[in-house]
PDB file of C-alpha atoms in Angstrom:
ATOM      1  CA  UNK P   1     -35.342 -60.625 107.613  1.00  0.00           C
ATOM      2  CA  UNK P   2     -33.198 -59.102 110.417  1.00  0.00           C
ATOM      3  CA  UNK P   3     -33.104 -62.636 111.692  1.00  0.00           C
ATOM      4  CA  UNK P   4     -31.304 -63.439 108.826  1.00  0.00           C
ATOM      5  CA  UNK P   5     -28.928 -60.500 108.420  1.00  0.00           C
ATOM      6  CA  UNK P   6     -27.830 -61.286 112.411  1.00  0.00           C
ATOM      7  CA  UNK P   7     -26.724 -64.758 111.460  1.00  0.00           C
ATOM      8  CA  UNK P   8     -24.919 -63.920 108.217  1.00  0.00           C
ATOM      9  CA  UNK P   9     -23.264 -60.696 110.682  1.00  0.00           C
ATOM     10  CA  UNK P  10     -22.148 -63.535 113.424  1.00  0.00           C
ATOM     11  CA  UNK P  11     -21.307 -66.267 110.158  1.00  0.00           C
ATOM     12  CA  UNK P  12     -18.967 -63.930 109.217  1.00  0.00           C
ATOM     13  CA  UNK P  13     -17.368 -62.329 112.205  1.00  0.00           C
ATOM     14  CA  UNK P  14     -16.930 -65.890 113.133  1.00  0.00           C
ATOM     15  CA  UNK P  15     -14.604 -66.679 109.865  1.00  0.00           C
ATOM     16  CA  UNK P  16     -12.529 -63.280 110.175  1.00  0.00           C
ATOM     17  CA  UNK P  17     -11.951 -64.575 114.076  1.00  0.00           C
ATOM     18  CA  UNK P  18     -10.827 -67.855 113.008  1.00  0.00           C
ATOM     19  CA  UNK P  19      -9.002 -66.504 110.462  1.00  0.00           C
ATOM     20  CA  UNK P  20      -7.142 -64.252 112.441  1.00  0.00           C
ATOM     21  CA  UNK P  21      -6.442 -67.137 115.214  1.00  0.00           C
ATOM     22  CA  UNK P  22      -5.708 -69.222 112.034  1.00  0.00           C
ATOM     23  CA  UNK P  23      -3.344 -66.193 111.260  1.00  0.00           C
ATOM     24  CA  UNK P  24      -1.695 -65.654 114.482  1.00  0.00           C
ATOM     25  CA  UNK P  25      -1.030 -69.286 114.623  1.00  0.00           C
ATOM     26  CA  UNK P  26       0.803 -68.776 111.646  1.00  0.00           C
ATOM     27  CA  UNK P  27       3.160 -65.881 112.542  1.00  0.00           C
ATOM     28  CA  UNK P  28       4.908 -68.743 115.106  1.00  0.00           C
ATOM     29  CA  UNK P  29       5.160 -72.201 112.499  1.00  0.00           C
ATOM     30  CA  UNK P  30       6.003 -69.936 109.977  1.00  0.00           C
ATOM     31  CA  UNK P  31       9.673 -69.131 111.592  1.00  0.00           C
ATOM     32  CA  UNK P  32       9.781 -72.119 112.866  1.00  0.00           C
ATOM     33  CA  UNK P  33       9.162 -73.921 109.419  1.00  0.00           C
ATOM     34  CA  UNK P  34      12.382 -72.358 108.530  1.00  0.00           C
ATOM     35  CA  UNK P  35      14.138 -74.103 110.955  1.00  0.00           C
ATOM     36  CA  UNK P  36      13.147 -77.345 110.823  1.00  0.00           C
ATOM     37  CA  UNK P  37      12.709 -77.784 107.096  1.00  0.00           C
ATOM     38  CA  UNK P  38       9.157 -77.977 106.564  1.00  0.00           C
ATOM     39  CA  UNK P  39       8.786 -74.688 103.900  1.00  0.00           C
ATOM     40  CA  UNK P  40       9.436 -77.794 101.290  1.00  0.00           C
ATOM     41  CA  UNK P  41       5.856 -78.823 102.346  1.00  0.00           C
ATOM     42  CA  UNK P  42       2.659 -77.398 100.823  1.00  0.00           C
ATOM     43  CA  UNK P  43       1.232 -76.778 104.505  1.00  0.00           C
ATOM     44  CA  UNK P  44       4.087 -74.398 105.000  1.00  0.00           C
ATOM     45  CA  UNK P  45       3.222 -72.409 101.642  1.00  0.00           C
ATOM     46  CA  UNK P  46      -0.545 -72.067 102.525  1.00  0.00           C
ATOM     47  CA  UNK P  47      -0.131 -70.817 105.881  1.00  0.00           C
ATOM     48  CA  UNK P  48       2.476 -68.275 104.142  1.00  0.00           C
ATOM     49  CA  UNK P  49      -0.447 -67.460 101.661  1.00  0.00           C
ATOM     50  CA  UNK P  50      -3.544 -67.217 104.428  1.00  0.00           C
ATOM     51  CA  UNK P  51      -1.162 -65.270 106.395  1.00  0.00           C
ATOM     52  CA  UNK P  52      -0.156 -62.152 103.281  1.00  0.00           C
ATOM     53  CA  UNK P  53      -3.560 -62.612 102.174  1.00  0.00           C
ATOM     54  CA  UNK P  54      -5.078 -62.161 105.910  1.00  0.00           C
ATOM     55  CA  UNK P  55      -2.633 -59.562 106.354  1.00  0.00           C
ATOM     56  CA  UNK P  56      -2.712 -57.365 102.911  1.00  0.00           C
ATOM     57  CA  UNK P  57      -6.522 -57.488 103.444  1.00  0.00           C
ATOM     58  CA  UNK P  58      -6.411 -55.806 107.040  1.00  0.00           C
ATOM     59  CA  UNK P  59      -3.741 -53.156 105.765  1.00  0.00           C
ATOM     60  CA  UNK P  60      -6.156 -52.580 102.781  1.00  0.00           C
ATOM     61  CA  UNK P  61      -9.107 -52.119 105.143  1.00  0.00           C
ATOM     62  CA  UNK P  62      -7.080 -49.825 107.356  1.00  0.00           C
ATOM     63  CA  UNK P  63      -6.146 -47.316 104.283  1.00  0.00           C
ATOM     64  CA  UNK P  64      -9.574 -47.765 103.110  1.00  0.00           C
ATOM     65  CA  UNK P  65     -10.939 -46.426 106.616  1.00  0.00           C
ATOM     66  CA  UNK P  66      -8.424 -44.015 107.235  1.00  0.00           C
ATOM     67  CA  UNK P  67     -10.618 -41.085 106.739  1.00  0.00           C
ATOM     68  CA  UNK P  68     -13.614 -42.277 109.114  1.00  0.00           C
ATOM     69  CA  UNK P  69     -17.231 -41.008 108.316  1.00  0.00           C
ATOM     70  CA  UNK P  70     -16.346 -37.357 108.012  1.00  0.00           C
ATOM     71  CA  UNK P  71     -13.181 -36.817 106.286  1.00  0.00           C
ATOM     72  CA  UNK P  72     -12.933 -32.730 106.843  1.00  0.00           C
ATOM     73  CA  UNK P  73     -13.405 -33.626 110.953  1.00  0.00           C
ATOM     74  CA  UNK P  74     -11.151 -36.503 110.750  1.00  0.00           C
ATOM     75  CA  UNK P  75      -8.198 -33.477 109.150  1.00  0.00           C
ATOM     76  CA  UNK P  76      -9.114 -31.071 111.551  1.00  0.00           C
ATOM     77  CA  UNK P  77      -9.511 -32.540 114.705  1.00  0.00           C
ATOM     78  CA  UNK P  78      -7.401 -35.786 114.538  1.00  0.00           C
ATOM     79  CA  UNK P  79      -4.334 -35.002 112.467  1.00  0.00           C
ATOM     80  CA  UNK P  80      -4.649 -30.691 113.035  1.00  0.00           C
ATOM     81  CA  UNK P  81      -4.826 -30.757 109.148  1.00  0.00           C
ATOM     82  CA  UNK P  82      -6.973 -28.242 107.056  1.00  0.00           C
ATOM     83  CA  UNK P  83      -9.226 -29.344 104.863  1.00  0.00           C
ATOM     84  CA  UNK P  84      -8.986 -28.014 101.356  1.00  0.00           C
ATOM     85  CA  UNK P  85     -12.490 -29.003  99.796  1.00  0.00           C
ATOM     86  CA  UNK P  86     -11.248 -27.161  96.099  1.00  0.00           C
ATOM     87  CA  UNK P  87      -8.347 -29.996  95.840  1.00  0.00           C
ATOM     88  CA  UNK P  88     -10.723 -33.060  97.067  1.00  0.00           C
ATOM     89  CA  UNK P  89     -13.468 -32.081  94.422  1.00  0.00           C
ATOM     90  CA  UNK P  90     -10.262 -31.317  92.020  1.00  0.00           C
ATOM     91  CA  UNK P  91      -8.809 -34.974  92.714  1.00  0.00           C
ATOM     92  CA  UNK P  92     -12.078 -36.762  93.895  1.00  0.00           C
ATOM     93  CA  UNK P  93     -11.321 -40.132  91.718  1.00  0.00           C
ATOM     94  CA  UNK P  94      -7.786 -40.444  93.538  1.00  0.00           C
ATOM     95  CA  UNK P  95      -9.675 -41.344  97.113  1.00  0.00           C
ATOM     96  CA  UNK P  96     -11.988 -43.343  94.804  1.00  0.00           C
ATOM     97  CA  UNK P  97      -9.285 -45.799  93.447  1.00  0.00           C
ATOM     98  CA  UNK P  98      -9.023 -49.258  95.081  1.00  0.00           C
ATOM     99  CA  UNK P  99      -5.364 -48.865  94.941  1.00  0.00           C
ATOM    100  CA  UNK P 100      -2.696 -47.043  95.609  1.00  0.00           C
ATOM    101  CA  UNK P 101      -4.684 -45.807  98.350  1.00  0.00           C
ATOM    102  CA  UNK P 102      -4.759 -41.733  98.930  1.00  0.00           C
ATOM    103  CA  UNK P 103      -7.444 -40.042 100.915  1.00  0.00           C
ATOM    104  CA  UNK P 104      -5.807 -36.513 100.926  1.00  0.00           C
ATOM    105  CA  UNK P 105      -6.932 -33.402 103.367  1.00  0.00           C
ATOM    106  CA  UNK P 106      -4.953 -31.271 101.011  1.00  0.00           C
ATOM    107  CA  UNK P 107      -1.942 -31.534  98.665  1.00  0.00           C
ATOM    108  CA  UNK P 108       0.508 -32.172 101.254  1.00  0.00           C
ATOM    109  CA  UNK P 109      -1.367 -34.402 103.619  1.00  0.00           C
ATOM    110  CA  UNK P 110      -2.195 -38.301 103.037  1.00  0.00           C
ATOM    111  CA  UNK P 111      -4.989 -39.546 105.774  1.00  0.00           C
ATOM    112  CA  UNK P 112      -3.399 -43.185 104.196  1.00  0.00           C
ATOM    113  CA  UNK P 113      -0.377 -44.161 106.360  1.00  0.00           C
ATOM    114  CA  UNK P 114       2.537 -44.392 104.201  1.00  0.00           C
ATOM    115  CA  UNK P 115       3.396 -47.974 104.934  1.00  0.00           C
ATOM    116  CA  UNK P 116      -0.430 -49.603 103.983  1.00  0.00           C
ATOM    117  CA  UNK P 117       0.513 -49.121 100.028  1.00  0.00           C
ATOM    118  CA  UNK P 118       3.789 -50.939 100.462  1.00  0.00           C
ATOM    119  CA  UNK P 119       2.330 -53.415 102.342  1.00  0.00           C
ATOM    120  CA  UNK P 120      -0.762 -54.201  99.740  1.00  0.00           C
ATOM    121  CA  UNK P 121       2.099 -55.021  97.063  1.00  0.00           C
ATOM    122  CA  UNK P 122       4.470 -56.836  99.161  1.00  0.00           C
ATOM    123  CA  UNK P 123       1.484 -59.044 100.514  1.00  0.00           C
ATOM    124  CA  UNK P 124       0.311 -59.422  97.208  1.00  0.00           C
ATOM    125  CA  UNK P 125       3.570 -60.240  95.471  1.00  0.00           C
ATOM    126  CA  UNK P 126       3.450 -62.990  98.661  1.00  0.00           C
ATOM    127  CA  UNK P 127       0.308 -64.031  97.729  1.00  0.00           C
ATOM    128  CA  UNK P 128       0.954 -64.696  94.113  1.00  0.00           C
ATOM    129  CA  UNK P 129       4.354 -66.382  95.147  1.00  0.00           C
ATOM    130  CA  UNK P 130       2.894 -68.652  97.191  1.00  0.00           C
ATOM    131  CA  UNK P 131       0.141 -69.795  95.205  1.00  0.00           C
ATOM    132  CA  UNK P 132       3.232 -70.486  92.241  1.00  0.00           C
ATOM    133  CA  UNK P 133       4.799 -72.351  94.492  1.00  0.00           C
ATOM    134  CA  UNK P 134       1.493 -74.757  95.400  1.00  0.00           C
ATOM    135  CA  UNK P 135       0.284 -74.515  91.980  1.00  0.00           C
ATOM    136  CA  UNK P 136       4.076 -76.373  91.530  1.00  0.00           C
ATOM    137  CA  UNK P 137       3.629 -78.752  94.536  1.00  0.00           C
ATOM    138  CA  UNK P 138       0.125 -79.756  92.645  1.00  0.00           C
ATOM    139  CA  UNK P 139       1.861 -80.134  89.120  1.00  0.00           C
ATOM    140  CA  UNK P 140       4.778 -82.370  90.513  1.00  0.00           C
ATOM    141  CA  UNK P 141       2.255 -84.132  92.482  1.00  0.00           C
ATOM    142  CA  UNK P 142       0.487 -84.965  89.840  1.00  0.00           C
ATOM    143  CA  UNK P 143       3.268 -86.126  87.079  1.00  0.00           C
ATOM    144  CA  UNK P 144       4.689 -88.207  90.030  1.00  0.00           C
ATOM    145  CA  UNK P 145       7.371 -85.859  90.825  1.00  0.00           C
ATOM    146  CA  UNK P 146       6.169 -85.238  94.337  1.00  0.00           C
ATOM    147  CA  UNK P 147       8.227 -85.935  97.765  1.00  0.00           C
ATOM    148  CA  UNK P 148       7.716 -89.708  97.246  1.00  0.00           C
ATOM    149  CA  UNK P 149       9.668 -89.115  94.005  1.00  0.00           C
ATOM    150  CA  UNK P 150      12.663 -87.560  95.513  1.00  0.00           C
ATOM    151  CA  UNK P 151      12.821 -89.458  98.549  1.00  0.00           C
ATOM    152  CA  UNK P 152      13.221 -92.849  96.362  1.00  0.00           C
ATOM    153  CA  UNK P 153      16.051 -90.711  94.586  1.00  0.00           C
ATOM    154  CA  UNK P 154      17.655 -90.064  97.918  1.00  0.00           C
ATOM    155  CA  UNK P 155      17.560 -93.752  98.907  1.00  0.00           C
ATOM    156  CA  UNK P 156      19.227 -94.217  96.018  1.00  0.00           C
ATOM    157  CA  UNK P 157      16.431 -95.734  93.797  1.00  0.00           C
ATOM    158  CA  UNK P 158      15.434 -97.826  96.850  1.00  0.00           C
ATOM    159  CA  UNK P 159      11.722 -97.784  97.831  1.00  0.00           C
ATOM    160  CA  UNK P 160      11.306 -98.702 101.130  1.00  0.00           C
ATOM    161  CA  UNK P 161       7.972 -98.143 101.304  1.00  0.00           C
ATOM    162  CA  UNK P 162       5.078 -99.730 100.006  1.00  0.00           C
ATOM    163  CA  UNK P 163       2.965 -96.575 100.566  1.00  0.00           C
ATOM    164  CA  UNK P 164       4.598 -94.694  98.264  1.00  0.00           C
ATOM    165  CA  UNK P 165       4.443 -96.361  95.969  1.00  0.00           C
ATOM    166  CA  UNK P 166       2.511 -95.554  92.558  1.00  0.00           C
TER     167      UNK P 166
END
């Protein structure tokens, strides 16, 4: 059985590093797509979509583990905090939620860096762009409004191309 567990462990480290390279790979074309045009093509909307969801996910994970194993050490020692126990077991489903992210030493101190919140929604509201946007690529692909469409509108109703068409 530990056999088994080891190869799912390596499966999946093994996605998350491809996804990051997948990822970084994505932090240069997506710039340059807005250069050279290419953000009217689908590829340029999924790699905008891998790359919030890729990076939403690690700021998630980050706020998530922002208190370590022992929360009143991590206060203390780390951030020179004290630990009031009274307001954790007063506000214990607030560093239960799966967002907005809080994991409080006290009522004035946040273990959660202020900028992982923001970045879960703006990701998110990337995320759900993006797939609107590729949801609409699909739709006009589909009703024969795609870039084969437009480019035989461009030409002026001239189809040069036997390949596109339908």
């Amino acid at each position: 059985m530990e056999a088994i567990e080891s190869i799912g462990v390596l499966a999946v480290s093994g996605l998350l590093l491809a996804w990051l390279l997948w990822s970084l790979w994505n932090l240069y074309r997506i710039p340059a797509g807005l250069r050279d045009g290419s953000w009217q093509r689908p590829l340029w909307w999924a790699r905008l979509w891998s790359l919030a969801l890729f990076v939403g996910c690690v700021a998630w994970v980050r706020g998530v583990l922002s208190g370590g194993f022992d929360v009143g050490e991590t206060c203390a020692y780390a951030h020179h905090q004290t630990y009031d126990s009274a307001y954790r077991a007063a506000h214990v489903e607030e560093s239960q939620r799966l967002f907005p992210l809080h994991n409080k030493c006290n009522g004035a101190y946040d273990l959660v860096p202020a900028w992982v919140n923001p970045t879960i929604l703006n990701c998110a509201a990337f995320v759900l762009l993006a797939t609107a946007v590729l949801l609409w690529f699909g739709v006009a692909r589909l009703t024969g409004r795609g870039a084969s469409h437009i480019a035989v509108r461009r030409l002026g109703g001239v189809d040069l191309s036997p390949v596109t068409r339908r």
